[in-house]
Amino acid sequence: MQLISNPVFNTCFDCGKRKGCPADYLIENPAVTNPRGAVRNTSYAANETLFTQGSGVKNLFFVKSGSIKNIYTGEEGDQQIIGFYFSGDLIVPVSLKHSCHLSTAVALEASIVCVFPLNFIVANCEKLPHLQANMLRHSEAEIKHHHEWLLGVNHHSALNRLCAFLLDLIYRQRLDCDNSALLNLTMTRADIGNYLGLAPETVSRNFSKLKEQGLVIIQKKRLKLNDLKKLEHLLD
Amino acid sequence: MQLISNPVFNTCFDCGKRKGCPADYLIENPAVTNPRGAVRNTSYAANETLFTQGSGVKNLFFVKSGSIKNIYTGEEGDQQIIGFYFSGDLIVPVSLKHSCHLSTAVALEASIVCVFPLNFIVANCEKLPHLQANMLRHSEAEIKHHHEWLLGVNHHSALNRLCAFLLDLIYRQRLDCDNSALLNLTMTRADIGNYLGLAPETVSRNFSKLKEQGLVIIQKKRLKLNDLKKLEHLLD
DNA sequence: CGTCCCTTTGATTTATGTCAAATTCGGTGG
DNA sequence: CCACCGAATTTGACATAAATCAAAGGGACG
């Protein structure tokens, strides 16, 4: 089961491969006018909001350090965590045409985020030939992710989902997967549960199960991976 | 709870409002060259395939009559129904750039579908100023739908989901919602269950529950709505 | 040092899945 | 047109995973 916790990939505007902060690309590109003036690094405290559902789309965001959660608020006020962003992730608001944000983003811890004004991107659109194509590729990834998610939610147990969640965190943070990855669970058990469609108690219980089986060591918010292969094996 | 069973809206390329077959728009538009040659109506038998996951994207589809199911096949071969298309729905494959289909579409009954070659659309792209904008709006709708779905799946009971499903069918088919809508359930209970993340038996049991409470009358594949207000009230 | 939130763990309830059997429906071919 | 067959549906009995309720510990922070 693939259960990518975040559909937003940081793809190189030119080649489509994942790479570093797009600011570097913009600054390097001689065709782009005044990149340093438009791009700024912002630091957010824990629980601080990057953008709010319903507000106008003004920026793209690149997470340089820290972690962010992405929340959708339903009509009746119920909240659903849609995904998490980590260091190295690019946040491309899906509404590109000056419409409003479809979700709210909140920092889970002190984080540093590189912010690009959208109209700066638009202004440089012709000069960045593959930008638009990559935006489309981005939506495509979102939709594929949606399909995978449906499969994951419907057909798998709580333990399965939790394993998939952990593996996704490990893969996405490109940790050394030498059977000893170290993970920082900056979100609460309630956050994880909300994201996976589980009660926080169920998350906790299944973490304990993984501990008992010796697959991981968990101390408060720190998680150490003991046996990647066994964890991956639990997904069947 | 919104639980739109199909994220694909048939929006007018010009004004964004839902309307009839886009072929009419293309044929009416004097700038478009040889529309009648490119557009063709195709009839599909029950269980016949419109397109297959992994195959190249060649066409857009407009459902003139009948009904279609959209299936995503996971890596391990497990299948998830992503949505249903009905008369009046436009099927825009999410991969617009010559890449491959992310899902398989199969007719649920004998259906007539208007097929537009994609390269015909692309060739007329400049002549259809709002086409591209509407494609983007389309992805946006898909993603919003994804968020709503997550909310629906995670936080609602089997009965809730089934009601939301029925209401969505009623709304989308723009039936006379005068408390006596008539619905044709062309998909099987297993299909509905797969889509909603429920066992077919659970679907059947909850249909029976709705019958007992006098909200609907169900005979084989035909469903008659008795009390729209009560059905909508069940969503809280 | 105290408060509050998060986490863990246990006991219990409940909704839904699973298994099974009877019934109906739809289509096929004689 | 009718008889048959397989697939879909319904219903029941039972098993079980996860939610809920509850209480006790542990950290973080003022």
mmCIF file of C-alpha atoms in Angstrom, chain A residues 38-146:
data_model
loop_
_atom_site.group_PDB
_atom_site.id
_atom_site.type_symbol
_atom_site.label_atom_id
_atom_site.label_comp_id
_atom_site.label_asym_id
_atom_site.label_seq_id
_atom_site.Cartn_x
_atom_site.Cartn_y
_atom_site.Cartn_z
ATOM 1 C CA ALA A 38 10.771 38.860 -4.233
ATOM 2 C CA VAL A 39 11.820 35.761 -2.323
ATOM 3 C CA ARG A 40 11.963 35.927 1.474
ATOM 4 C CA ASN A 41 12.590 33.504 4.294
ATOM 5 C CA THR A 42 10.022 33.589 7.067
ATOM 6 C CA SER A 43 10.108 31.857 10.419
ATOM 7 C CA TYR A 44 6.944 30.544 12.017
ATOM 8 C CA ALA A 45 6.451 29.586 15.658
ATOM 9 C CA ALA A 46 4.664 26.381 16.632
ATOM 10 C CA ASN A 47 0.913 26.633 15.954
ATOM 11 C CA GLU A 48 1.385 29.698 13.778
ATOM 12 C CA THR A 49 -0.632 29.815 10.557
ATOM 13 C CA LEU A 50 0.940 30.036 7.086
ATOM 14 C CA PHE A 51 -2.338 30.508 5.259
ATOM 15 C CA THR A 52 -6.027 30.089 5.979
ATOM 16 C CA GLN A 53 -8.742 28.263 4.108
ATOM 17 C CA GLY A 54 -10.781 30.783 2.149
ATOM 18 C CA SER A 55 -8.104 33.459 2.032
ATOM 19 C CA GLY A 56 -6.602 34.579 -1.274
ATOM 20 C CA VAL A 57 -3.700 32.671 -2.765
ATOM 21 C CA LYS A 58 -0.672 34.939 -2.790
ATOM 22 C CA ASN A 59 2.393 32.756 -2.339
ATOM 23 C CA LEU A 60 4.108 29.451 -2.863
ATOM 24 C CA PHE A 61 5.989 28.019 0.115
ATOM 25 C CA PHE A 62 9.123 25.959 0.431
ATOM 26 C CA VAL A 63 9.772 24.352 3.814
ATOM 27 C CA LYS A 64 13.442 24.835 4.716
ATOM 28 C CA SER A 65 13.170 23.379 8.209
ATOM 29 C CA GLY A 66 10.430 22.266 10.585
ATOM 30 C CA SER A 67 7.052 20.738 9.795
ATOM 31 C CA ILE A 68 3.601 21.911 8.765
ATOM 32 C CA LYS A 69 0.129 20.367 8.881
ATOM 33 C CA ASN A 70 -2.508 20.961 6.265
ATOM 34 C CA ILE A 71 -6.116 21.047 7.472
ATOM 35 C CA TYR A 72 -9.404 21.075 5.605
ATOM 36 C CA THR A 73 -12.425 22.434 7.451
ATOM 37 C CA GLY A 74 -15.805 21.028 6.418
ATOM 38 C CA GLU A 75 -19.078 22.908 6.274
ATOM 39 C CA GLU A 76 -20.110 21.704 9.706
ATOM 40 C CA GLY A 77 -16.773 22.785 11.153
ATOM 41 C CA ASP A 78 -15.268 19.316 11.319
ATOM 42 C CA GLN A 79 -11.590 19.247 10.562
ATOM 43 C CA GLN A 80 -9.616 16.773 8.511
ATOM 44 C CA ILE A 81 -5.850 16.754 8.304
ATOM 45 C CA ILE A 82 -5.003 16.309 4.654
ATOM 46 C CA GLY A 83 -1.266 15.956 4.909
ATOM 47 C CA PHE A 84 1.990 17.020 6.452
ATOM 48 C CA TYR A 85 4.851 19.018 4.957
ATOM 49 C CA PHE A 86 8.464 18.617 5.979
ATOM 50 C CA SER A 87 11.831 20.135 5.268
ATOM 51 C CA GLY A 88 12.358 19.997 1.508
ATOM 52 C CA ASP A 89 8.669 20.036 0.556
ATOM 53 C CA LEU A 90 7.234 22.599 -1.812
ATOM 54 C CA ILE A 91 3.709 23.800 -1.032
ATOM 55 C CA VAL A 92 1.902 24.700 -4.229
ATOM 56 C CA PRO A 93 -1.599 25.942 -3.501
ATOM 57 C CA VAL A 94 -3.896 24.106 -5.855
ATOM 58 C CA SER A 95 -5.804 27.219 -6.754
ATOM 59 C CA LEU A 96 -3.415 28.947 -9.084
ATOM 60 C CA LYS A 97 -5.731 31.535 -10.561
ATOM 61 C CA HIS A 98 -6.018 34.067 -7.742
ATOM 62 C CA SER A 99 -8.805 32.081 -6.139
ATOM 63 C CA CYS A 100 -8.772 31.113 -2.491
ATOM 64 C CA HIS A 101 -6.985 28.497 -0.438
ATOM 65 C CA LEU A 102 -8.799 25.204 -0.052
ATOM 66 C CA SER A 103 -7.143 24.403 3.259
ATOM 67 C CA THR A 104 -5.297 25.883 6.223
ATOM 68 C CA ALA A 105 -1.593 25.312 6.928
ATOM 69 C CA VAL A 106 -0.256 25.468 10.481
ATOM 70 C CA ALA A 107 3.312 25.005 11.718
ATOM 71 C CA LEU A 108 3.755 22.005 14.012
ATOM 72 C CA GLU A 109 6.968 23.389 15.466
ATOM 73 C CA ALA A 110 9.279 26.348 14.936
ATOM 74 C CA SER A 111 9.842 26.294 11.170
ATOM 75 C CA ILE A 112 11.593 28.271 8.480
ATOM 76 C CA VAL A 113 9.768 28.675 5.204
ATOM 77 C CA CYS A 114 10.859 30.306 1.961
ATOM 78 C CA VAL A 115 7.966 32.321 0.520
ATOM 79 C CA PHE A 116 7.534 33.170 -3.213
ATOM 80 C CA PRO A 117 4.908 35.695 -4.240
ATOM 81 C CA LEU A 118 2.653 34.064 -6.795
ATOM 82 C CA ASN A 119 2.542 37.103 -9.061
ATOM 83 C CA PHE A 120 6.327 37.012 -9.179
ATOM 84 C CA ILE A 121 6.072 33.451 -10.457
ATOM 85 C CA VAL A 122 3.379 34.415 -12.936
ATOM 86 C CA ALA A 123 5.403 37.365 -14.176
ATOM 87 C CA ASN A 124 8.297 35.038 -14.892
ATOM 88 C CA CYS A 125 6.141 32.347 -16.416
ATOM 89 C CA GLU A 126 7.360 32.745 -19.998
ATOM 90 C CA LYS A 127 10.932 32.785 -18.791
ATOM 91 C CA LEU A 128 10.375 29.538 -16.915
ATOM 92 C CA PRO A 129 9.256 27.332 -19.762
ATOM 93 C CA HIS A 130 8.461 24.203 -17.785
ATOM 94 C CA LEU A 131 6.780 25.893 -14.849
ATOM 95 C CA GLN A 132 3.242 25.425 -16.083
ATOM 96 C CA ALA A 133 3.841 21.853 -17.169
ATOM 97 C CA ASN A 134 5.114 21.093 -13.694
ATOM 98 C CA MET A 135 2.031 22.652 -12.153
ATOM 99 C CA LEU A 136 -0.098 20.261 -14.158
ATOM 100 C CA ARG A 137 2.131 17.359 -13.190
ATOM 101 C CA HIS A 138 1.590 18.496 -9.653
ATOM 102 C CA SER A 139 -2.216 18.235 -9.862
ATOM 103 C CA GLU A 140 -1.817 14.877 -11.508
ATOM 104 C CA ALA A 141 0.233 13.686 -8.547
ATOM 105 C CA GLU A 142 -2.466 14.993 -6.211
ATOM 106 C CA ILE A 143 -5.135 13.016 -7.969
ATOM 107 C CA LYS A 144 -3.104 9.828 -8.111
ATOM 108 C CA HIS A 145 -2.482 10.307 -4.430
ATOM 109 C CA HIS A 146 -6.229 10.617 -3.893
#
